[in-house]
Tab-separated table of C-alpha atoms and ligand atoms in Angstrom:
chain	number	residue	atom	x	y	z
H	1	MET	CA	-186.920	-6.930	40.396
H	2	ASP	CA	-184.723	-10.203	42.038
H	3	VAL	CA	-181.657	-8.725	44.018
H	4	LYS	CA	-179.648	-11.069	41.735
H	5	ASP	CA	-181.041	-9.439	38.809
H	6	LEU	CA	-180.848	-6.102	39.915
H	7	VAL	CA	-177.157	-6.431	40.553
H	8	ILE	CA	-176.810	-7.660	37.070
H	9	ASN	CA	-178.707	-4.797	35.831
H	10	ARG	CA	-176.093	-2.033	37.060
H	11	ARG	CA	-173.686	-1.411	34.199
H	12	SER	CA	-171.551	1.449	32.938
H	13	ILE	CA	-173.813	3.524	30.235
H	14	TYR	CA	-172.427	5.626	28.071
H	15	GLY	CA	-175.081	6.117	25.756
H	16	LEU	CA	-176.821	9.243	27.556
H	17	GLY	CA	-180.064	10.788	26.379
H	18	ASN	CA	-182.325	13.703	28.303
H	19	LYS	CA	-185.559	11.770	28.438
H	20	GLN	CA	-187.003	12.898	31.619
H	21	ILE	CA	-187.503	9.259	33.239
H	22	LEU	CA	-188.367	10.754	36.610
H	23	PRO	CA	-188.829	14.155	37.555
H	24	GLU	CA	-185.684	15.733	38.851
H	25	LYS	CA	-187.415	16.015	42.347
H	26	GLU	CA	-187.549	12.106	42.408
H	27	ILE	CA	-184.049	11.514	41.053
H	28	SER	CA	-182.988	14.187	43.959
H	29	ALA	CA	-185.189	12.000	46.460
H	30	LEU	CA	-183.218	8.926	45.265
H	31	VAL	CA	-179.730	10.531	46.029
H	32	ASN	CA	-180.646	12.085	49.302
H	33	HIS	CA	-181.809	8.443	50.515
H	34	CYS	CA	-178.594	6.798	49.363
H	35	LEU	CA	-176.556	9.724	50.805
H	36	LYS	CA	-178.269	9.318	54.236
H	37	TYR	CA	-178.347	5.465	54.496
H	38	ALA	CA	-175.008	4.684	53.113
H	39	PRO	CA	-172.793	3.174	55.542
H	40	SER	CA	-169.294	4.851	56.979
H	41	ALA	CA	-166.384	4.418	59.352
H	42	PHE	CA	-167.586	4.768	63.017
H	43	ASN	CA	-170.963	6.572	61.423
H	44	SER	CA	-168.926	9.508	60.314
H	45	GLN	CA	-170.843	10.585	57.227
H	46	SER	CA	-168.029	12.210	55.751
H	47	SER	CA	-169.322	11.912	52.357
H	48	ARG	CA	-170.659	14.549	50.297
H	49	ILE	CA	-172.560	15.118	46.958
H	50	ALA	CA	-173.260	17.910	44.262
H	51	LEU	CA	-176.259	17.094	42.510
H	52	LEU	CA	-175.807	18.996	38.974
H	53	TYR	CA	-179.043	19.621	36.431
H	54	GLY	CA	-179.549	21.978	34.119
H	55	ASN	CA	-176.873	24.992	33.644
H	56	SER	CA	-174.744	23.797	36.476
H	57	TYR	CA	-174.523	20.221	34.729
H	58	GLN	CA	-173.383	21.739	31.482
H	59	LYS	CA	-170.950	24.219	33.083
H	60	PHE	CA	-169.364	21.321	34.812
H	61	TRP	CA	-168.872	19.251	31.560
H	62	GLU	CA	-167.760	22.914	29.806
H	63	ILE	CA	-164.779	22.562	32.648
H	64	VAL	CA	-163.885	19.347	32.163
H	65	LEU	CA	-163.489	20.143	28.441
H	66	GLU	CA	-161.585	23.179	29.032
H	67	GLU	CA	-159.425	21.525	31.331
H	68	LEU	CA	-158.579	18.465	29.326
H	69	LYS	CA	-157.890	20.522	26.587
H	70	LYS	CA	-154.856	21.858	28.402
H	71	VAL	CA	-153.558	18.755	28.696
H	72	THR	CA	-154.325	16.111	25.567
H	73	PRO	CA	-152.265	16.321	22.559
H	74	GLU	CA	-154.107	18.143	19.764
H	75	ASP	CA	-155.055	15.016	17.536
H	76	ARG	CA	-156.354	12.865	20.244
H	77	PHE	CA	-158.494	15.990	21.560
H	78	ALA	CA	-161.521	15.294	18.993
H	79	LEU	CA	-162.113	11.656	20.327
H	80	THR	CA	-161.917	13.442	24.158
H	81	LYS	CA	-164.166	16.273	23.002
H	82	ASN	CA	-166.617	13.436	21.680
H	83	LYS	CA	-166.688	11.645	25.079
H	84	ILE	CA	-167.020	14.368	27.114
H	85	THR	CA	-169.993	15.831	25.103
H	86	SER	CA	-171.657	12.540	25.601
H	87	PHE	CA	-171.721	12.854	29.408
H	88	ALA	CA	-173.332	16.087	28.990
H	89	GLN	CA	-176.320	14.633	26.691
H	90	GLY	CA	-178.333	13.113	29.712
H	91	LEU	CA	-180.067	14.057	32.667
H	92	GLY	CA	-177.728	15.572	35.099
H	93	THR	CA	-174.276	14.783	36.868
H	94	VAL	CA	-173.618	13.491	40.855
H	95	LEU	CA	-170.330	14.718	42.228
H	96	PHE	CA	-168.915	12.972	45.114
H	97	PHE	CA	-167.145	14.224	47.742
H	98	GLU	CA	-165.342	13.372	51.076
H	99	ASP	CA	-165.309	16.133	53.416
H	100	ARG	CA	-161.569	16.475	54.789
H	101	GLN	CA	-162.587	18.086	58.219
H	102	SER	CA	-164.853	15.296	59.248
H	103	VAL	CA	-162.110	12.532	58.542
H	104	SER	CA	-159.320	14.873	60.320
H	105	ALA	CA	-161.990	15.073	63.239
H	106	LEU	CA	-162.071	10.973	63.494
H	107	GLN	CA	-158.073	11.357	63.337
H	108	ALA	CA	-158.038	13.433	66.364
H	109	LYS	CA	-160.405	11.883	68.296
H	110	TYR	CA	-159.252	8.189	67.698
H	111	PRO	CA	-155.635	8.362	67.134
H	112	LEU	CA	-155.188	4.769	67.413
H	113	TYR	CA	-157.054	4.301	63.916
H	114	ALA	CA	-155.685	7.412	62.540
H	115	LYS	CA	-153.785	5.924	59.973
H	116	ASN	CA	-156.615	4.056	58.386
H	117	PHE	CA	-159.327	6.752	58.502
H	118	ASP	CA	-157.984	8.466	54.658
H	119	VAL	CA	-158.531	4.792	53.347
H	120	TRP	CA	-161.912	4.316	55.417
H	121	SER	CA	-163.085	7.691	53.781
H	122	GLU	CA	-162.525	6.118	50.236
H	123	HIS	CA	-164.365	3.167	51.391
H	124	GLY	CA	-167.000	4.742	52.274
H	125	ASN	CA	-167.726	7.262	49.303
H	126	ALA	CA	-167.204	3.691	47.030
H	127	MET	CA	-170.004	2.363	48.857
H	128	LEU	CA	-172.210	5.292	48.489
H	129	GLN	CA	-171.457	5.796	44.706
H	130	TYR	CA	-172.361	2.171	44.215
H	131	MET	CA	-175.628	2.819	45.855
H	132	VAL	CA	-176.337	5.601	44.024
H	133	TRP	CA	-175.219	3.444	40.740
H	134	GLN	CA	-177.731	0.448	41.659
H	135	THR	CA	-180.593	2.695	42.720
H	136	PHE	CA	-180.630	4.817	39.122
H	137	ALA	CA	-180.428	1.388	37.488
H	138	ALA	CA	-183.243	0.108	39.526
H	139	ARG	CA	-185.364	3.095	38.298
H	140	GLY	CA	-183.956	2.464	34.560
H	141	ILE	CA	-181.718	5.720	34.644
H	142	GLY	CA	-178.220	4.937	32.733
H	143	ALA	CA	-175.024	6.042	34.669
H	144	SER	CA	-171.304	6.040	34.400
H	145	LEU	CA	-168.506	6.596	36.839
H	146	GLN	CA	-165.737	8.899	35.878
H	147	HIS	CA	-162.503	10.539	37.035
H	148	TYR	CA	-161.511	13.856	35.926
H	149	ASN	CA	-160.445	15.365	39.511
H	150	PRO	CA	-157.757	16.463	40.469
H	151	LEU	CA	-157.734	18.342	37.369
H	152	ILE	CA	-160.712	20.118	37.641
H	153	ASP	CA	-160.883	20.624	41.476
H	154	GLU	CA	-159.925	24.279	41.742
H	155	LYS	CA	-162.433	25.112	39.101
H	156	VAL	CA	-165.377	23.108	40.281
H	157	GLU	CA	-164.757	24.397	44.003
H	158	LYS	CA	-164.993	28.161	42.455
H	159	GLU	CA	-167.782	27.778	40.086
H	160	PHE	CA	-170.262	25.901	42.284
H	161	GLY	CA	-169.289	27.669	45.492
H	162	LEU	CA	-168.436	24.731	47.338
H	163	PRO	CA	-166.243	24.607	50.595
H	164	PRO	CA	-162.707	24.307	50.738
H	165	SER	CA	-162.822	21.227	52.675
H	166	TRP	CA	-165.016	18.919	50.366
H	167	ARG	CA	-162.021	16.555	48.238
H	168	LEU	CA	-163.676	15.719	45.072
H	169	ILE	CA	-163.635	11.575	44.668
H	170	ALA	CA	-165.617	10.818	41.498
H	171	GLN	CA	-168.318	12.112	38.601
H	172	MET	CA	-171.307	10.268	37.808
H	173	PRO	CA	-173.002	11.253	34.709
H	174	PHE	CA	-176.725	9.709	34.425
H	175	GLY	CA	-179.242	9.957	31.758
H	176	SER	CA	-182.273	7.910	29.663
H	177	ILE	CA	-180.167	5.048	28.099
H	178	THR	CA	-180.062	5.590	24.448
H	179	THR	CA	-177.273	2.448	23.896
H	180	PRO	CA	-177.423	-0.574	25.960
H	181	PRO	CA	-174.079	-1.533	27.403
H	182	ASP	CA	-172.008	-4.308	25.374
H	183	ASP	CA	-171.610	-7.493	26.818
H	184	LYS	CA	-168.785	-8.041	29.458
H	185	SER	CA	-166.703	-10.732	30.081
H	186	PHE	CA	-165.831	-12.367	33.484
H	187	LEU	CA	-162.283	-13.921	34.938
H	188	SER	CA	-163.057	-17.312	36.430
H	189	ILE	CA	-165.099	-17.131	39.735
H	190	GLU	CA	-163.457	-20.326	41.093
H	191	GLU	CA	-160.163	-18.606	40.746
H	192	ARG	CA	-161.622	-15.564	42.522
H	193	LEU	CA	-163.346	-17.019	45.151
H	194	LYS	CA	-162.534	-19.357	48.125
H	195	VAL	CA	-165.648	-20.936	50.110
H	196	LEU	CA	-164.690	-22.380	53.146
H	197	TYR	CA	-166.259	-24.523	55.816
O	201	LIG	C1	-163.397	2.366	41.484
O	201	LIG	C2	-163.831	2.425	39.914
O	201	LIG	C3	-163.152	3.272	38.855
O	201	LIG	C4	-163.746	3.488	37.701
O	201	LIG	N1	-163.468	4.519	36.827
O	201	LIG	C5	-163.674	4.590	35.708
O	201	LIG	C6	-163.557	5.871	34.967
O	201	LIG	O1	-162.730	6.613	35.561
O	201	LIG	N2	-164.126	6.121	33.623
O	201	LIG	C7	-164.987	5.369	33.274
O	201	LIG	O2	-165.547	4.988	32.289
O	201	LIG	N3	-165.531	3.825	33.877
O	201	LIG	C8	-164.635	3.636	35.300
O	201	LIG	N4	-164.978	2.626	36.088
O	201	LIG	C9	-166.241	1.521	35.655
O	201	LIG	C10	-165.738	0.440	35.171
O	201	LIG	O3	-164.950	0.515	33.917
O	201	LIG	C11	-166.553	-0.530	34.782
O	201	LIG	O4	-167.268	-0.855	36.041
O	201	LIG	C12	-166.042	-1.978	34.154
O	201	LIG	O5	-165.543	-1.916	32.918
O	201	LIG	C13	-167.472	-3.062	34.272
O	201	LIG	O6	-168.227	-2.235	33.430
O	201	LIG	P1	-169.959	-2.502	33.971
O	201	LIG	O7	-169.645	-1.386	34.827
O	201	LIG	O8	-170.672	-2.243	32.945
O	201	LIG	O9	-170.405	-3.571	35.054
O	201	LIG	C14	-164.824	2.573	37.202
O	201	LIG	C15	-165.344	1.490	37.951
O	201	LIG	C16	-164.744	1.191	39.163
O	201	LIG	C17	-165.198	0.547	40.350
């Protein structure tokens, strides 16, 4: 596929199914590849991933629902539940983290840039998120980007035995595509892009 079409083809997919488009081993290899090759500030490689399938995947969305129940008005909870249930109907979820220790080590090593490393760590993680999202799209796997942190952080760390230095940044439920995305609207590119010679 042409690179321009690849970019167009990556969309937020909310209608997820569990048709095994690729074996889990191959999906894991794709995620592994993105994690290895993603750019990072000073090549710090501060991003971390937990890739959830099967029971872990189901348990994760149960935790999200439990935590949301505590903060969602009762009359809106049915809607919330539908949404969360839809994320649990796919093949798995990628959890993206940044490692606090890697970031503080950089701050200590390069005091001149100390203030920038938190922001660069977020940038690096966003690039990794995009790489995984794009790679999934290229293989016909639908995904969306979710943010239930920090509400769920403590429970997730405990449930999956993750290092306390891993700071949760984003969640990406993925699966087969049961509902294609709606058309999306675009602002005028002329107002957003300046090409200067
Ligand atoms: C930084 C960032 C945060 C986002 N957070 C969420 C989110 O929490 N929940 C969600 O459903 N979509 C989220 N999205 C997806 C956007 O809503 C979506 O990318 C945008 O509407 C364009 O649609 P598309 O992804 O289909 O191109 C996020 C996207 C970005 C770049």
